[in-house]
Structure formats: structure tokens, C-alpha cells
Coordinates of N, CA, C and O in Angstrom, one line a residue:
M1 N -59.3 -113.0 51.9 CA -58.7 -113.6 52.8 C -58.0 -114.9 52.2 O -58.9 -115.2 50.7
A2 N -57.1 -115.1 52.2 CA -56.4 -116.7 51.7 C -57.5 -117.7 52.2 O -57.5 -117.8 53.2
P3 N -57.1 -118.9 51.4 CA -57.6 -120.3 51.9 C -57.0 -120.7 52.7 O -56.0 -120.5 52.7
R4 N -57.7 -121.3 53.7 CA -57.0 -122.0 54.7 C -56.5 -123.4 54.4 O -57.4 -124.2 53.6
A5 N -55.3 -123.8 54.3 CA -54.6 -125.0 54.3 C -55.3 -126.2 55.1 O -55.1 -126.1 56.3
I6 N -55.4 -127.6 54.2 CA -55.9 -128.4 54.7 C -55.1 -129.6 55.0 O -54.2 -129.8 54.7
P7 N -54.8 -130.1 56.8 CA -53.7 -130.8 56.7 C -53.9 -132.2 56.2 O -54.8 -132.5 56.0
L8 N -52.5 -132.3 55.8 CA -52.5 -133.8 54.9 C -52.6 -134.9 56.0 O -51.4 -135.0 56.7
R9 N -53.2 -136.1 56.3 CA -53.1 -137.1 56.8 C -53.5 -138.3 56.1 O -54.8 -139.0 56.7
P10 N -52.9 -138.5 55.2 CA -53.2 -139.9 54.6 C -53.4 -140.9 55.5 O -54.2 -141.9 55.2
A11 N -52.3 -141.1 56.6 CA -52.3 -142.3 57.4 C -53.9 -142.5 57.8 O -54.6 -143.4 57.9
A12 N -54.4 -141.1 58.5 CA -55.5 -141.1 59.0 C -56.6 -141.6 57.6 O -57.7 -142.4 58.5
L13 N -56.7 -141.2 56.9 CA -57.7 -141.5 55.6 C -57.9 -143.3 55.4 O -58.7 -143.9 55.0
M14 N -56.3 -143.5 55.6 CA -56.3 -145.1 55.6 C -56.7 -146.1 55.9 O -57.0 -147.0 56.1
D15 N -57.2 -145.6 57.6 CA -57.8 -146.4 58.3 C -57.1 -147.5 58.8 O -57.4 -148.4 58.8
G16 N -55.6 -147.5 58.9 CA -54.7 -148.7 59.4 C -54.1 -149.3 58.0 O -53.4 -150.1 58.5
E17 N -54.6 -149.2 56.9 CA -54.4 -149.9 55.8 C -53.1 -149.1 55.2 O -52.7 -148.0 55.6
Q18 N -52.5 -149.9 54.7 CA -51.0 -149.6 54.1 C -51.0 -149.3 52.7 O -51.5 -150.5 52.2
A19 N -50.8 -148.5 51.8 CA -50.8 -148.8 50.6 C -49.5 -148.9 49.8 O -48.5 -149.2 50.4
K20 N -50.0 -149.8 48.9 CA -48.7 -150.4 48.1 C -48.1 -149.4 46.7 O -47.4 -149.9 46.5
L21 N -48.9 -148.7 46.5 CA -48.5 -147.6 45.3 C -49.4 -146.4 45.3 O -50.6 -146.5 45.8
L22 N -48.3 -145.5 45.6 CA -48.7 -144.2 45.4 C -48.3 -143.4 43.8 O -47.3 -143.7 43.5
F23 N -49.3 -143.3 43.1 CA -48.9 -142.6 42.0 C -49.2 -140.9 42.0 O -50.7 -140.4 42.3
T24 N -48.3 -140.0 41.5 CA -48.8 -138.4 41.9 C -48.4 -138.2 40.4 O -47.4 -138.5 40.0
S25 N -48.8 -137.0 40.2 CA -48.3 -136.1 39.2 C -49.0 -134.4 39.5 O -49.6 -133.7 39.4
P26 N -47.5 -134.3 40.4 CA -47.5 -132.7 40.8 C -47.1 -131.6 40.0 O -47.3 -132.0 38.6
P27 N -47.5 -130.9 40.6 CA -47.2 -129.6 39.5 C -45.7 -129.1 39.1 O -44.9 -129.6 39.7
Y28 N -45.5 -129.3 38.0 CA -44.3 -129.0 37.0 C -44.0 -127.4 37.7 O -44.2 -126.5 37.5
A29 N -42.3 -127.7 38.3 CA -41.4 -126.6 38.6 C -41.9 -125.7 37.3 O -41.6 -125.8 36.3
N30 N -42.0 -124.3 37.6 CA -42.1 -123.1 36.7 C -42.8 -123.3 35.6 O -42.6 -122.3 34.7
Q31 N -43.6 -124.0 35.6 CA -44.3 -124.2 34.5 C -45.9 -123.4 34.8 O -46.7 -123.4 34.1
R32 N -46.3 -123.5 36.3 CA -47.2 -123.0 36.6 C -47.0 -121.9 38.0 O -46.1 -122.1 38.2
H33 N -47.7 -121.0 38.1 CA -47.4 -120.1 38.7 C -47.8 -120.2 40.2 O -49.3 -119.6 40.5
Y34 N -47.8 -121.2 40.8 CA -48.5 -121.8 42.4 C -48.3 -120.8 43.5 O -48.9 -120.4 44.2
T35 N -46.9 -120.7 43.4 CA -46.2 -119.8 44.5 C -45.3 -118.8 43.8 O -45.2 -119.3 42.3
T36 N -44.5 -117.9 44.3 CA -43.5 -117.3 44.1 C -42.1 -117.6 43.9 O -41.3 -116.9 43.6
G37 N -41.7 -118.7 44.8 CA -40.5 -118.6 45.3 C -39.7 -120.0 44.3 O -38.6 -120.4 44.8
G38 N -40.3 -120.2 43.3 CA -39.7 -120.9 42.2 C -39.7 -122.5 42.9 O -40.3 -123.2 43.5
I39 N -38.1 -123.0 42.3 CA -37.9 -124.4 42.6 C -37.8 -124.7 43.9 O -38.3 -126.1 44.9
D40 N -37.6 -123.6 44.6 CA -37.4 -123.9 46.4 C -38.8 -124.1 46.7 O -38.8 -124.7 47.5
D41 N -39.8 -123.3 46.6 CA -41.4 -124.0 47.1 C -41.4 -125.1 46.6 O -42.1 -125.6 47.3
W42 N -41.2 -125.3 45.0 CA -41.6 -126.7 44.6 C -41.1 -127.6 45.5 O -41.8 -128.5 45.7
D43 N -40.0 -127.8 45.9 CA -39.2 -128.8 46.7 C -39.5 -128.8 48.0 O -39.8 -130.0 48.4
T44 N -39.9 -127.5 48.4 CA -40.4 -127.8 50.0 C -42.0 -128.2 49.7 O -42.4 -129.4 50.5
L45 N -43.0 -127.9 48.8 CA -44.1 -128.7 48.7 C -44.0 -130.3 48.3 O -44.7 -131.1 49.0
M46 N -43.2 -130.7 47.6 CA -42.7 -132.3 47.1 C -42.3 -132.8 48.4 O -42.9 -134.0 48.9
Q47 N -41.3 -132.4 49.6 CA -41.1 -132.5 50.8 C -42.2 -133.0 51.8 O -42.4 -134.3 52.5
G48 N -42.9 -132.0 51.7 CA -44.1 -132.0 52.6 C -45.3 -133.1 51.9 O -45.7 -134.1 53.1
V49 N -45.5 -133.2 50.8 CA -46.4 -134.2 50.3 C -45.6 -135.5 50.6 O -46.6 -136.2 51.0
F50 N -44.9 -135.8 50.5 CA -44.0 -137.1 50.6 C -43.6 -137.7 51.9 O -43.9 -138.8 52.3
G51 N -43.8 -136.8 52.6 CA -43.3 -136.9 53.9 C -44.6 -137.1 54.7 O -45.0 -138.2 55.6
A52 N -45.7 -136.3 54.6 CA -47.1 -136.8 54.8 C -47.6 -138.2 54.0 O -48.5 -138.8 54.9
A53 N -47.1 -138.5 53.4 CA -47.8 -139.7 52.7 C -46.8 -141.2 53.3 O -47.4 -141.9 53.2
S54 N -45.8 -140.9 53.5 CA -44.8 -141.8 53.9 C -45.6 -143.0 55.1 O -45.5 -143.8 55.3
P55 N -46.2 -142.4 56.0 CA -46.8 -143.1 57.2 C -47.7 -144.1 56.7 O -48.2 -145.4 57.2
A56 N -48.5 -143.8 55.7 CA -49.3 -144.5 54.9 C -49.0 -145.7 54.0 O -49.9 -146.6 53.5
M57 N -47.8 -145.3 53.7 CA -47.1 -146.3 52.8 C -46.6 -148.2 53.5 O -46.0 -147.8 54.6
A58 N -46.8 -149.1 52.4 CA -46.5 -150.2 53.0 C -44.7 -150.1 52.9 O -44.2 -149.6 52.1
E59 N -44.4 -150.9 53.7 CA -42.6 -151.1 53.6 C -42.3 -151.1 52.3 O -41.3 -150.7 51.6
D60 N -42.9 -151.9 51.4 CA -42.6 -152.6 50.3 C -43.4 -151.9 49.1 O -43.0 -152.3 47.9
G61 N -43.7 -150.7 49.6 CA -44.6 -149.9 48.5 C -43.9 -149.0 47.7 O -42.6 -148.8 47.5
Q62 N -44.5 -148.9 46.5 CA -43.9 -147.8 45.6 C -44.2 -146.8 45.2 O -45.5 -146.6 45.5
V63 N -43.4 -145.4 45.0 CA -44.0 -144.1 44.7 C -43.6 -143.9 43.2 O -42.5 -144.1 42.9
L64 N -44.6 -143.7 42.3 CA -44.1 -143.5 41.3 C -44.8 -142.1 40.9 O -45.8 -141.4 41.1
V65 N -43.7 -140.8 40.1 CA -44.0 -139.6 40.5 C -44.1 -139.4 38.5 O -43.1 -139.6 38.2
N66 N -44.7 -138.6 38.1 CA -44.7 -138.2 36.7 C -44.5 -136.8 36.6 O -45.2 -135.7 37.0
L67 N -43.5 -136.9 36.4 CA -42.4 -135.4 36.3 C -42.6 -134.6 35.0 O -42.8 -133.3 34.7
G68 N -42.9 -135.4 34.0 CA -43.2 -134.6 32.7 C -42.1 -133.8 32.2 O -41.1 -133.9 32.8
L69 N -42.3 -133.3 30.9 CA -41.2 -132.8 30.1 C -41.4 -131.5 30.5 O -42.4 -130.6 30.6
V70 N -40.4 -130.6 30.3 CA -40.6 -129.0 30.3 C -40.0 -128.6 28.9 O -39.0 -128.9 28.3
H71 N -41.6 -127.9 28.5 CA -41.0 -127.4 26.9 C -40.8 -125.8 26.8 O -41.7 -125.4 27.7
R72 N -40.1 -125.5 26.4 CA -39.6 -124.0 26.3 C -39.7 -123.3 24.9 O -38.9 -124.4 24.0
E73 N -39.9 -122.4 24.7 CA -40.4 -121.8 22.9 C -38.8 -121.6 22.6 O -37.8 -120.8 23.5
G74 N -38.1 -121.6 21.4 CA -36.9 -121.2 21.0 C -35.8 -122.2 20.9 O -34.8 -122.7 20.9

């Protein structure tokens, strides 16, 4: 049986407070096998993450994303 997804509700966790900073280091596209849909699945995942986080962010808040480098042999 596949694990059940937990709905993202950052605004509820913030209890009415607004974040001034969000720092995330998401899974790097095509460097890990989280799903089989490649970059399209990664893009959809990131849109969901930032869409869920948006209500918890202050209007002048900043989002920092560590995308890392993609290293390939050869």
C-alpha cells in the first residue's frame, strides 16, 4: 500500500503569523528518483509547495531556493 499524502497547510501551522523568510532545498530535478515523470513531476511538485506556502508568507517576505548544481560524468 502506498503511503498517504499529508496535506500541506503551512498557514494553519503558523497560527496567524506571517513568515518573512522561507528557505528550501527541494529535490533536484532528475538527480533522485522520487517519481517517474521527470521534470514535469518536479515542476508540479514545486508549484504545489510554493502554492501551499504562499498564504503563510508576509507580503514583503522572501523565498530562497537552493537549486544546487547538476554534475554529470563525462
